[in-house]
Coordinates of N, CA and C and ligand atoms in Angstrom, one line a residue:
M9 N 105.8 -30.7 126.1 CA 106.3 -29.8 125.1 C 105.9 -30.2 123.7
R10 N 105.2 -29.4 123.0 CA 104.7 -29.7 121.6 C 105.9 -29.4 120.6
R11 N 106.1 -30.5 119.8 CA 107.1 -30.3 118.8 C 106.5 -29.5 117.6
P12 N 107.2 -28.5 117.0 CA 106.6 -27.8 115.9 C 106.3 -28.7 114.7
L13 N 105.3 -28.4 114.0 CA 104.8 -29.3 112.9 C 104.6 -28.3 111.7
V14 N 105.2 -28.6 110.6 CA 105.1 -27.7 109.4 C 104.7 -28.6 108.2
A15 N 103.6 -28.2 107.6 CA 103.0 -29.0 106.5 C 102.9 -28.2 105.2
A16 N 103.2 -28.9 104.1 CA 103.0 -28.3 102.8 C 101.8 -28.8 102.2
N17 N 100.9 -27.9 101.8 CA 99.6 -28.3 101.1 C 99.8 -27.9 99.6
W18 N 100.2 -28.8 98.8 CA 100.4 -28.4 97.4 C 99.1 -28.2 96.6
K19 N 98.0 -28.6 97.2 CA 96.7 -28.4 96.5 C 96.8 -29.0 95.1
M20 N 96.2 -28.5 94.0 CA 96.2 -29.1 92.7 C 97.3 -28.6 91.9
N21 N 98.5 -28.7 92.4 CA 99.7 -28.2 91.7 C 100.8 -29.3 91.6
L22 N 101.7 -29.1 90.6 CA 102.9 -29.8 90.3 C 102.6 -31.1 89.6
L23 N 103.6 -31.5 88.7 CA 103.5 -32.7 88.0 C 104.6 -33.6 88.6
Q24 N 104.6 -34.9 88.2 CA 105.5 -35.9 88.8 C 107.0 -35.4 88.8
A25 N 107.5 -34.9 87.7 CA 108.9 -34.6 87.6 C 109.2 -33.4 88.5
E26 N 108.2 -32.4 88.6 CA 108.4 -31.3 89.5 C 108.4 -31.7 91.0
A27 N 107.5 -32.7 91.3 CA 107.4 -33.2 92.6 C 108.7 -33.9 93.0
A28 N 109.3 -34.6 92.1 CA 110.5 -35.3 92.4 C 111.6 -34.3 92.7
V29 N 111.7 -33.3 91.9 CA 112.8 -32.3 92.1 C 112.6 -31.6 93.5
W30 N 111.3 -31.3 93.8 CA 111.0 -30.6 95.1 C 111.5 -31.5 96.2
C31 N 111.2 -32.8 96.1 CA 111.5 -33.7 97.2 C 113.0 -33.9 97.4
R32 N 113.7 -33.9 96.2 CA 115.2 -34.1 96.3 C 115.8 -32.8 96.9
S33 N 115.2 -31.7 96.5 CA 115.8 -30.4 97.1 C 115.6 -30.4 98.6
L34 N 114.4 -30.7 99.0 CA 114.1 -30.6 100.5 C 114.9 -31.6 101.2
R35 N 115.0 -32.8 100.7 CA 115.7 -33.9 101.3 C 117.2 -33.5 101.5
R36 N 117.8 -32.9 100.4 CA 119.2 -32.5 100.5 C 119.4 -31.4 101.5
D37 N 118.5 -30.4 101.5 CA 118.6 -29.3 102.5 C 118.3 -29.7 103.9
L38 N 117.6 -30.8 104.1 CA 117.3 -31.2 105.5 C 118.2 -32.4 105.8
A39 N 119.3 -32.6 105.1 CA 120.1 -33.8 105.3 C 120.6 -33.8 106.8
G40 N 120.8 -32.6 107.3 CA 121.3 -32.6 108.7 C 120.2 -32.7 109.7
G41 N 118.9 -32.9 109.2 CA 117.8 -33.0 110.1 C 116.9 -31.8 110.0
S42 N 115.7 -31.9 110.4 CA 114.8 -30.8 110.3 C 114.7 -29.9 111.5
G43 N 115.8 -30.0 112.3 CA 115.7 -29.2 113.6 C 114.7 -29.8 114.5
A44 N 114.0 -29.0 115.2 CA 112.9 -29.5 116.1 C 111.7 -29.8 115.3
A45 N 111.5 -29.4 114.1 CA 110.2 -29.5 113.5 C 110.0 -30.8 112.8
R46 N 108.7 -31.3 112.9 CA 108.2 -32.4 112.1 C 107.7 -31.8 110.8
V47 N 107.8 -32.5 109.7 CA 107.4 -32.0 108.4 C 106.5 -33.0 107.7
V48 N 105.4 -32.5 107.1 CA 104.5 -33.3 106.4 C 104.2 -32.7 105.0
V49 N 104.1 -33.5 104.0 CA 103.8 -33.0 102.6 C 102.5 -33.6 102.2
F50 N 101.6 -32.7 101.7 CA 100.3 -33.2 101.2 C 100.2 -32.9 99.7
P51 N 100.6 -33.9 98.9 CA 100.5 -33.8 97.4 C 99.2 -34.3 96.9
S52 N 98.8 -33.9 95.7 CA 97.6 -34.5 95.2 C 97.8 -36.0 94.9
F53 N 96.7 -36.7 94.7 CA 96.7 -38.2 94.7 C 97.7 -38.8 93.7
P54 N 97.7 -38.3 92.4 CA 98.6 -39.0 91.5 C 100.1 -38.8 91.8
L55 N 100.4 -37.9 92.7 CA 101.8 -37.6 93.0 C 102.3 -38.5 94.2
L56 N 101.4 -39.1 94.9 CA 101.7 -39.8 96.1 C 102.8 -40.9 95.9
P57 N 102.8 -41.7 94.9 CA 103.8 -42.7 94.7 C 105.2 -42.1 94.5
V58 N 105.3 -41.0 93.7 CA 106.6 -40.5 93.5 C 107.1 -39.8 94.7
V59 N 106.2 -39.1 95.4 CA 106.7 -38.4 96.6 C 107.1 -39.4 97.7
S60 N 106.3 -40.4 97.9 CA 106.6 -41.4 98.9 C 108.0 -42.1 98.6
R61 N 108.2 -42.3 97.3 CA 109.5 -43.0 96.9 C 110.6 -42.0 97.1
E62 N 110.5 -40.8 96.7 CA 111.6 -39.8 96.8 C 111.9 -39.5 98.3
L63 N 110.9 -39.6 99.2 CA 111.2 -39.2 100.6 C 111.5 -40.5 101.4
A64 N 111.4 -41.7 100.8 CA 111.6 -42.9 101.6 C 112.9 -42.9 102.3
G65 N 113.0 -43.2 103.6 CA 114.3 -43.3 104.2 C 114.9 -41.9 104.6
S66 N 114.2 -40.8 104.3 CA 114.7 -39.5 104.6 C 114.5 -39.2 106.1
H67 N 115.4 -39.5 106.9 CA 115.3 -39.3 108.4 C 113.9 -39.7 108.8
P68 N 113.7 -41.0 109.0 CA 112.4 -41.6 109.2 C 111.6 -40.7 110.3
G69 N 110.4 -40.5 109.9 CA 109.6 -39.7 110.8 C 109.8 -38.2 110.6
D70 N 110.8 -37.7 109.9 CA 111.0 -36.3 109.8 C 110.1 -35.7 108.7
I71 N 110.1 -36.4 107.5 CA 109.3 -35.9 106.4 C 108.2 -36.9 106.1
A72 N 107.0 -36.7 106.5 CA 105.9 -37.6 106.3 C 105.1 -37.2 105.1
V73 N 104.2 -38.1 104.7 CA 103.4 -37.8 103.5 C 101.9 -38.0 103.9
G74 N 101.1 -37.1 103.3 CA 99.7 -37.2 103.6 C 98.8 -37.0 102.4
G75 N 97.5 -37.5 102.5 CA 96.6 -37.3 101.5 C 95.8 -36.0 101.7
Q76 N 95.4 -35.3 100.7 CA 94.6 -34.0 100.8 C 93.2 -34.2 101.2
D77 N 92.7 -35.5 101.0 CA 91.3 -35.8 101.3 C 91.1 -37.3 101.4
L78 N 90.0 -37.8 101.8 CA 89.7 -39.2 101.8 C 88.2 -39.4 101.9
H79 N 87.7 -40.5 101.4 CA 86.3 -40.8 101.5 C 86.1 -41.5 102.9
P80 N 84.9 -41.2 103.5 CA 84.7 -41.8 104.8 C 84.5 -43.4 104.8
N81 N 84.1 -43.9 103.6 CA 83.9 -45.4 103.6 C 85.3 -46.1 103.3
D82 N 85.4 -47.3 103.7 CA 86.6 -48.1 103.5 C 86.8 -48.5 102.0
K83 N 85.7 -48.8 101.3 CA 85.8 -49.2 99.9 C 84.5 -49.1 99.3
G84 N 84.4 -49.3 97.9 CA 83.1 -49.4 97.3 C 82.9 -48.5 96.1
A85 N 81.6 -48.3 95.7 CA 81.3 -47.6 94.5 C 81.2 -46.1 94.7
H86 N 82.4 -45.5 94.7 CA 82.5 -44.1 94.9 C 83.5 -43.5 93.9
T87 N 83.0 -43.4 92.7 CA 83.9 -43.0 91.6 C 84.6 -41.7 91.9
G88 N 85.9 -41.7 91.7 CA 86.7 -40.5 91.8 C 87.2 -40.3 93.3
D89 N 86.8 -41.1 94.2 CA 87.2 -40.9 95.6 C 88.3 -41.8 95.9
V90 N 88.9 -41.6 97.1 CA 90.1 -42.3 97.5 C 89.9 -42.7 99.0
S91 N 90.2 -43.9 99.3 CA 90.0 -44.4 100.7 C 91.2 -44.2 101.6
A92 N 90.9 -44.3 102.9 CA 92.0 -44.2 103.8 C 93.0 -45.3 103.6
A93 N 92.5 -46.5 103.3 CA 93.4 -47.7 103.1 C 94.3 -47.4 101.9
Q94 N 93.7 -46.8 100.9 CA 94.5 -46.5 99.7 C 95.6 -45.5 100.0
L95 N 95.3 -44.5 100.8 CA 96.3 -43.5 101.2 C 97.4 -44.2 102.0
A96 N 97.0 -45.0 102.9 CA 98.1 -45.7 103.7 C 98.9 -46.6 102.8
D97 N 98.3 -47.3 101.9 CA 99.0 -48.1 101.0 C 100.0 -47.4 100.1
A98 N 99.7 -46.1 99.8 CA 100.5 -45.2 99.0 C 101.6 -44.5 99.8
G99 N 101.7 -44.9 101.1 CA 102.8 -44.3 101.9 C 102.4 -43.2 102.8
C100 N 101.1 -42.9 102.9 CA 100.7 -41.8 103.7 C 100.6 -42.2 105.2
T101 N 100.9 -41.2 106.0 CA 100.6 -41.4 107.5 C 99.7 -40.3 108.0
W102 N 99.3 -39.4 107.1 CA 98.5 -38.2 107.5 C 97.3 -38.1 106.5
A103 N 96.3 -37.4 106.9 CA 95.2 -37.1 105.9 C 94.6 -35.7 106.4
L104 N 94.5 -34.8 105.4 CA 93.8 -33.6 105.7 C 92.3 -33.9 105.7
C105 N 91.6 -33.3 106.7 CA 90.1 -33.5 106.8 C 89.5 -32.1 106.9
G106 N 88.6 -31.9 106.0 CA 87.8 -30.6 106.1 C 88.4 -29.4 105.7
H107 N 89.4 -29.5 104.7 CA 90.0 -28.2 104.2 C 88.9 -27.3 103.7
S108 N 89.0 -26.0 103.9 CA 87.9 -25.1 103.5 C 87.6 -25.2 102.0
E109 N 88.7 -25.5 101.2 CA 88.4 -25.6 99.7 C 87.6 -26.9 99.4
R110 N 87.6 -27.9 100.3 CA 86.7 -29.1 100.1 C 85.3 -28.7 100.6
R111 N 85.3 -27.9 101.7 CA 83.9 -27.5 102.2 C 83.3 -26.6 101.1
R112 N 84.1 -25.7 100.5 CA 83.5 -24.8 99.5 C 83.2 -25.5 98.2
D113 N 84.2 -26.2 97.7 CA 84.0 -26.8 96.3 C 83.1 -28.0 96.3
H114 N 83.1 -28.7 97.4 CA 82.4 -30.0 97.4 C 81.3 -30.1 98.5
G115 N 81.0 -29.0 99.0 CA 79.9 -28.9 100.0 C 80.1 -29.8 101.2
E116 N 81.3 -30.0 101.6 CA 81.5 -30.9 102.8 C 81.0 -30.3 104.1
S117 N 80.2 -31.1 104.7 CA 79.5 -30.7 106.0 C 80.4 -31.0 107.2
D118 N 80.1 -30.4 108.3 CA 80.8 -30.7 109.5 C 80.7 -32.2 109.8
E119 N 79.5 -32.8 109.6 CA 79.3 -34.2 109.9 C 80.2 -35.1 109.0
L120 N 80.3 -34.7 107.7 CA 81.1 -35.5 106.8 C 82.6 -35.5 107.2
V121 N 83.0 -34.3 107.7 CA 84.4 -34.1 108.1 C 84.7 -35.1 109.3
E122 N 83.7 -35.2 110.2 CA 83.9 -36.1 111.3 C 84.0 -37.5 110.9
K123 N 83.2 -37.9 109.9 CA 83.3 -39.3 109.4 C 84.7 -39.6 108.8
K124 N 85.2 -38.5 108.1 CA 86.6 -38.7 107.5 C 87.6 -38.8 108.6
V125 N 87.5 -38.1 109.7 CA 88.4 -38.2 110.8 C 88.4 -39.7 111.3
E126 N 87.2 -40.2 111.5 CA 87.1 -41.6 111.9 C 87.8 -42.6 111.0
A127 N 87.5 -42.4 109.6 CA 88.1 -43.3 108.6 C 89.6 -43.2 108.6
A128 N 90.1 -42.0 108.8 CA 91.6 -41.9 108.8 C 92.2 -42.7 109.9
L129 N 91.6 -42.5 111.1 CA 92.1 -43.2 112.3 C 92.0 -44.7 112.2
R130 N 90.9 -45.2 111.6 CA 90.7 -46.6 111.4 C 91.8 -47.3 110.7
H131 N 92.5 -46.5 109.8 CA 93.5 -47.0 108.9 C 94.9 -46.5 109.3
G132 N 95.0 -46.0 110.5 CA 96.4 -45.6 111.0 C 96.9 -44.3 110.5
L133 N 96.0 -43.5 109.9 CA 96.4 -42.1 109.5 C 96.1 -41.1 110.6
T134 N 96.9 -40.1 110.7 CA 96.6 -39.0 111.7 C 95.9 -38.0 110.9
P135 N 94.7 -37.6 111.4 CA 93.9 -36.6 110.7 C 94.5 -35.2 111.0
M136 N 94.6 -34.3 110.0 CA 94.8 -32.9 110.3 C 93.5 -32.2 110.0
I137 N 92.8 -31.8 111.0 CA 91.5 -31.3 110.9 C 91.6 -29.8 110.7
C138 N 91.0 -29.3 109.6 CA 91.0 -27.9 109.2 C 89.7 -27.2 109.5
I139 N 89.8 -26.1 110.2 CA 88.6 -25.3 110.5 C 89.0 -23.8 110.3
G140 N 87.9 -23.0 110.2 CA 88.2 -21.6 110.0 C 87.0 -20.8 109.5
E141 N 86.9 -19.6 109.9 CA 85.7 -18.8 109.6 C 85.9 -18.0 108.3
T142 N 84.8 -17.7 107.6 CA 84.9 -16.8 106.4 C 85.0 -15.4 106.8
R143 N 85.2 -14.5 105.8 CA 85.3 -13.1 106.1 C 84.0 -12.6 106.6
D144 N 82.9 -13.0 106.0 CA 81.5 -12.5 106.5 C 81.3 -13.0 107.9
E145 N 81.7 -14.2 108.2 CA 81.5 -14.7 109.6 C 82.3 -13.9 110.6
R146 N 83.5 -13.5 110.2 CA 84.3 -12.7 111.1 C 83.7 -11.3 111.3
H147 N 83.3 -10.7 110.2 CA 82.8 -9.4 110.3 C 81.5 -9.4 111.1
A148 N 80.8 -10.5 111.0 CA 79.5 -10.6 111.8 C 79.8 -10.9 113.3
G149 N 81.0 -11.0 113.7 CA 81.4 -11.3 115.1 C 81.1 -12.8 115.4
R150 N 81.1 -13.6 114.4 CA 80.7 -15.0 114.7 C 81.9 -16.0 114.7
T151 N 83.1 -15.5 114.7 CA 84.3 -16.3 114.5 C 84.3 -17.5 115.5
F152 N 84.2 -17.2 116.8 CA 84.3 -18.2 117.8 C 83.1 -19.2 117.8
E153 N 82.0 -18.7 117.4 CA 80.8 -19.6 117.3 C 81.0 -20.6 116.2
V154 N 81.6 -20.1 115.0 CA 81.8 -21.0 113.9 C 82.9 -22.0 114.2
L155 N 84.0 -21.5 114.9 CA 85.1 -22.5 115.2 C 84.6 -23.5 116.2
E156 N 83.8 -23.1 117.1 CA 83.3 -24.1 118.1 C 82.4 -25.1 117.5
R157 N 81.5 -24.7 116.5 CA 80.7 -25.6 115.9 C 81.5 -26.6 115.1
Q158 N 82.5 -26.1 114.3 CA 83.3 -27.0 113.5 C 84.1 -28.0 114.3
L159 N 84.7 -27.5 115.4 CA 85.5 -28.4 116.2 C 84.7 -29.4 117.0
R160 N 83.6 -29.0 117.6 CA 82.8 -30.0 118.3 C 82.3 -31.1 117.4
A161 N 81.9 -30.7 116.1 CA 81.5 -31.7 115.2 C 82.6 -32.7 114.8
A162 N 83.8 -32.1 114.5 CA 84.9 -32.9 114.0 C 85.4 -33.9 115.1
L163 N 85.2 -33.5 116.4 CA 85.7 -34.4 117.5 C 84.6 -35.2 118.1
A164 N 83.5 -35.3 117.5 CA 82.3 -36.0 118.1 C 82.7 -37.4 118.5
S165 N 83.6 -38.1 117.8 CA 83.9 -39.5 118.1 C 85.1 -39.5 119.1
R166 N 85.5 -38.4 119.6 CA 86.6 -38.3 120.6 C 87.8 -39.0 120.0
P167 N 88.3 -38.5 118.9 CA 89.5 -39.2 118.2 C 90.7 -39.2 119.1
S168 N 91.5 -40.2 119.0 CA 92.6 -40.5 119.9 C 93.8 -39.7 119.5
A169 N 94.0 -39.3 118.2 CA 95.2 -38.5 117.8 C 94.8 -37.7 116.6
F170 N 95.2 -36.5 116.6 CA 94.9 -35.6 115.5 C 95.8 -34.3 115.7
A171 N 95.9 -33.5 114.6 CA 96.4 -32.1 114.7 C 95.2 -31.3 114.2
L172 N 95.3 -30.0 114.6 CA 94.3 -29.1 114.2 C 94.9 -28.0 113.4
A173 N 94.3 -27.5 112.3 CA 94.8 -26.4 111.6 C 93.7 -25.3 111.6
Y174 N 94.1 -24.2 112.2 CA 93.2 -23.0 112.1 C 93.5 -22.2 110.8
E175 N 92.6 -22.2 109.9 CA 92.8 -21.5 108.6 C 91.7 -20.6 108.3
P176 N 91.8 -19.3 108.7 CA 90.7 -18.4 108.4 C 90.6 -18.3 106.9
V177 N 89.4 -18.5 106.4 CA 89.2 -18.6 105.0 C 89.6 -17.4 104.3
W178 N 89.4 -16.2 104.9 CA 89.7 -14.9 104.3 C 91.3 -14.8 104.1
A179 N 92.0 -15.6 104.8 CA 93.5 -15.5 104.7 C 94.1 -16.5 103.7
I180 N 93.3 -17.4 103.2 CA 93.9 -18.5 102.4 C 94.0 -18.0 100.9
G181 N 95.3 -18.0 100.5 CA 95.6 -17.7 99.1 C 95.4 -16.2 98.8
T182 N 95.1 -15.4 99.8 CA 94.8 -14.0 99.5 C 96.0 -13.0 99.8
G183 N 97.0 -13.5 100.4 CA 98.1 -12.7 100.8 C 97.8 -11.8 102.0
E184 N 96.6 -12.0 102.6 CA 96.2 -11.3 103.8 C 96.3 -12.2 105.0
T185 N 97.5 -12.3 105.6 CA 97.7 -13.2 106.7 C 97.0 -12.6 108.0
A186 N 96.5 -13.5 108.8 CA 96.1 -13.0 110.1 C 97.3 -12.4 110.9
T187 N 97.1 -11.4 111.6 CA 98.2 -10.9 112.4 C 98.5 -11.9 113.5
P188 N 99.7 -11.9 114.0 CA 100.0 -12.9 115.1 C 99.0 -12.8 116.3
E189 N 98.6 -11.6 116.6 CA 97.7 -11.4 117.7 C 96.3 -12.0 117.4
T190 N 95.8 -11.8 116.2 CA 94.5 -12.3 115.8 C 94.6 -13.9 115.7
A191 N 95.7 -14.4 115.2 CA 95.8 -15.8 115.1 C 95.9 -16.4 116.5
Q192 N 96.7 -15.8 117.4 CA 96.9 -16.3 118.7 C 95.6 -16.3 119.5
E193 N 94.7 -15.3 119.3 CA 93.4 -15.2 120.0 C 92.6 -16.5 119.6
A194 N 92.6 -16.8 118.3 CA 91.8 -18.0 117.9 C 92.4 -19.3 118.4
H195 N 93.8 -19.4 118.4 CA 94.4 -20.6 118.8 C 94.2 -20.8 120.3
A196 N 94.3 -19.7 121.1 CA 94.0 -19.8 122.6 C 92.6 -20.3 122.8
F197 N 91.7 -19.7 122.0 CA 90.3 -20.1 122.2 C 90.1 -21.6 121.9
L198 N 90.8 -22.1 120.8 CA 90.7 -23.5 120.4 C 91.3 -24.4 121.5
R199 N 92.4 -24.0 122.0 CA 93.1 -24.8 123.0 C 92.2 -24.9 124.3
R200 N 91.6 -23.9 124.7 CA 90.6 -23.9 125.8 C 89.5 -24.9 125.5
L201 N 89.0 -24.8 124.3 CA 87.8 -25.6 123.9 C 88.2 -27.1 123.8
L202 N 89.4 -27.3 123.3 CA 89.9 -28.7 123.3 C 89.9 -29.3 124.7
G203 N 90.3 -28.5 125.7 CA 90.3 -29.0 127.1 C 88.9 -29.2 127.5
D204 N 88.0 -28.3 127.2 CA 86.6 -28.5 127.6 C 86.0 -29.8 127.0
L205 N 86.5 -30.1 125.8 CA 86.0 -31.3 125.1 C 86.7 -32.6 125.6
G206 N 87.5 -32.5 126.6 CA 88.1 -33.7 127.2 C 89.4 -34.1 126.5
Q207 N 89.9 -33.3 125.7 CA 91.2 -33.6 125.0 C 92.4 -33.1 125.9
T208 N 93.5 -33.8 125.7 CA 94.7 -33.3 126.4 C 95.3 -32.1 125.6
A209 N 94.6 -31.0 125.9 CA 94.8 -29.8 125.0 C 96.3 -29.3 124.9
E210 N 97.0 -29.5 126.0 CA 98.4 -29.0 125.9 C 99.3 -29.8 125.0
E211 N 98.8 -31.0 124.6 CA 99.6 -31.9 123.8 C 99.3 -31.8 122.3
I212 N 98.2 -31.1 122.0 CA 97.7 -31.1 120.6 C 98.3 -30.0 119.8
S213 N 98.8 -30.3 118.6 CA 99.4 -29.3 117.8 C 98.3 -28.5 117.1
I214 N 98.3 -27.2 117.2 CA 97.4 -26.3 116.5 C 98.2 -25.5 115.5
L215 N 98.0 -25.8 114.2 CA 98.8 -25.1 113.2 C 98.0 -23.9 112.7
Y216 N 98.7 -22.9 112.2 CA 98.1 -21.8 111.6 C 98.2 -21.9 110.0
G217 N 97.2 -21.6 109.3 CA 97.3 -21.6 107.8 C 96.6 -20.4 107.2
G218 N 97.2 -19.9 106.1 CA 96.5 -18.8 105.5 C 97.6 -17.7 105.1
S219 N 98.1 -17.9 103.9 CA 99.1 -16.9 103.4 C 100.4 -16.8 104.3
V220 N 100.8 -18.0 104.8 CA 102.1 -18.0 105.5 C 103.2 -17.9 104.5
T221 N 104.2 -17.1 104.8 CA 105.4 -16.9 104.0 C 106.7 -16.9 104.8
P222 N 107.8 -17.0 104.2 CA 109.1 -16.9 105.0 C 109.1 -15.6 105.8
D223 N 108.4 -14.6 105.3 CA 108.5 -13.3 106.0 C 107.6 -13.2 107.2
N224 N 106.5 -13.8 107.2 CA 105.6 -13.6 108.4 C 105.6 -14.8 109.3
A225 N 106.3 -15.9 109.0 CA 106.3 -17.1 109.8 C 106.9 -16.8 111.2
A226 N 107.9 -16.0 111.3 CA 108.6 -15.8 112.6 C 107.7 -15.2 113.6
G227 N 107.0 -14.2 113.2 CA 106.0 -13.5 114.1 C 104.9 -14.4 114.6
L228 N 104.5 -15.2 113.7 CA 103.4 -16.1 114.1 C 103.8 -17.2 115.0
I229 N 105.0 -17.8 114.7 CA 105.4 -19.0 115.5 C 105.9 -18.5 116.9
A230 N 106.1 -17.2 117.1 CA 106.5 -16.7 118.4 C 105.3 -16.7 119.4
Q231 N 104.1 -16.9 118.9 CA 102.9 -16.9 119.7 C 102.8 -18.2 120.5
P232 N 102.4 -18.2 121.7 CA 102.5 -19.4 122.6 C 101.6 -20.5 122.1
D233 N 100.5 -20.2 121.4 CA 99.6 -21.3 121.0 C 99.7 -21.7 119.5
I234 N 100.6 -21.1 118.8 CA 100.8 -21.5 117.4 C 102.0 -22.5 117.3
D235 N 101.7 -23.7 116.9 CA 102.6 -24.8 117.0 C 103.2 -25.2 115.6
G236 N 102.9 -24.4 114.6 CA 103.4 -24.7 113.3 C 102.5 -24.2 112.2
F237 N 102.7 -24.7 111.0 CA 102.0 -24.1 109.9 C 101.5 -25.1 108.9
L238 N 100.3 -24.8 108.2 CA 99.9 -25.5 107.0 C 100.1 -24.5 105.9
V239 N 101.0 -24.8 105.0 CA 101.5 -23.8 104.0 C 101.0 -24.2 102.6
G240 N 100.3 -23.3 102.0 CA 99.8 -23.6 100.6 C 100.8 -23.0 99.6
G241 N 100.5 -21.8 99.1 CA 101.3 -21.2 98.0 C 102.8 -21.2 98.2
A242 N 103.2 -20.8 99.4 CA 104.6 -20.7 99.7 C 105.3 -22.0 99.8
S243 N 104.6 -23.1 99.9 CA 105.3 -24.4 100.0 C 105.7 -24.9 98.6
L244 N 105.2 -24.3 97.6 CA 105.5 -24.9 96.2 C 107.0 -24.7 95.9
D245 N 107.6 -23.7 96.4 CA 109.0 -23.4 96.3 C 109.7 -24.1 97.5
P246 N 110.5 -25.1 97.2 CA 111.1 -25.8 98.4 C 112.0 -24.9 99.3
R247 N 112.6 -23.9 98.7 CA 113.5 -23.0 99.5 C 112.6 -22.2 100.4
N248 N 111.5 -21.7 100.0 CA 110.6 -21.0 100.9 C 110.1 -21.9 102.0
F249 N 109.7 -23.1 101.6 CA 109.2 -24.0 102.6 C 110.3 -24.3 103.6
L250 N 111.5 -24.5 103.1 CA 112.6 -24.8 104.0 C 112.8 -23.7 105.0
T251 N 112.7 -22.4 104.5 CA 112.9 -21.3 105.4 C 111.8 -21.3 106.5
I252 N 110.6 -21.7 106.1 CA 109.5 -21.7 107.1 C 109.8 -22.8 108.1
I253 N 110.3 -24.0 107.7 CA 110.7 -25.1 108.6 C 111.7 -24.6 109.6
R254 N 112.7 -23.9 109.0 CA 113.8 -23.5 109.9 C 113.4 -22.4 110.9
V255 N 112.5 -21.5 110.5 CA 112.0 -20.5 111.4 C 111.2 -21.2 112.5
S256 N 110.5 -22.3 112.2 CA 109.6 -22.9 113.1 C 110.3 -23.8 114.1
G257 N 111.4 -24.3 113.7 CA 112.1 -25.3 114.5 C 113.1 -24.6 115.5
Ligands
PGA309 P1 97.9 -20.5 101.4 O1 97.0 -21.9 101.7 O2 99.2 -20.7 102.2 O3 98.2 -20.5 99.9 O4 97.1 -19.4 101.9 C1 97.0 -22.5 102.9 C2 96.0 -23.6 102.9 O5 95.0 -23.5 102.2 O6 96.3 -24.7 103.5

């Protein structure tokens, strides 16, 4: 039985004081526990200390913290980058790998994403691997081909533990969510592919991301292969994020 997993991707938003208020609010509202759901928060790097501090001791294991990116190398001359060891040292237990905004803004290749997955695992972080097709790829009928290429590459080293986030690029930040049926079709495809790649497919959490809101989360989570959410815009308001957690658990 897969436990629901709900993650907040703050992207490049919030300042320290706002992050602290957010954490206190969520912590207070989850004081009775997060239900069945596991929760992860992905703040930008300068916010990691304040978020780790504010969430410390909050139902251990219930609200985890992760980095939005990491460099594949353990240390060295990489100005502006952050290592897996630094994320772990800042209280992270998760790392996003291959978010489409990294692929788009920083030209991250499938091969680089795979190296990031390996780096995360070397330092005890669980990678959350993001994959998804663009609008043009979907319209060209290439969705499954793109997902297969991205997933095969990301799992080339046969990682021991990870979560997958299916995030159709056309749905991210656009308000145009995939319908539950469209998302389920992709998730079912990915679960079959995970099995073909020798993974214990039934145990791996496959999250949906792309314009998830308190209003559309229930329809999506009702699908058999949707195990939770990676939430961007709607996660910035802790009450909306809480509603999505409650719906998922
Ligand atoms: P969104 O972002 O919820 O704002 O669409 C999701 C994501 O990029 O992880």
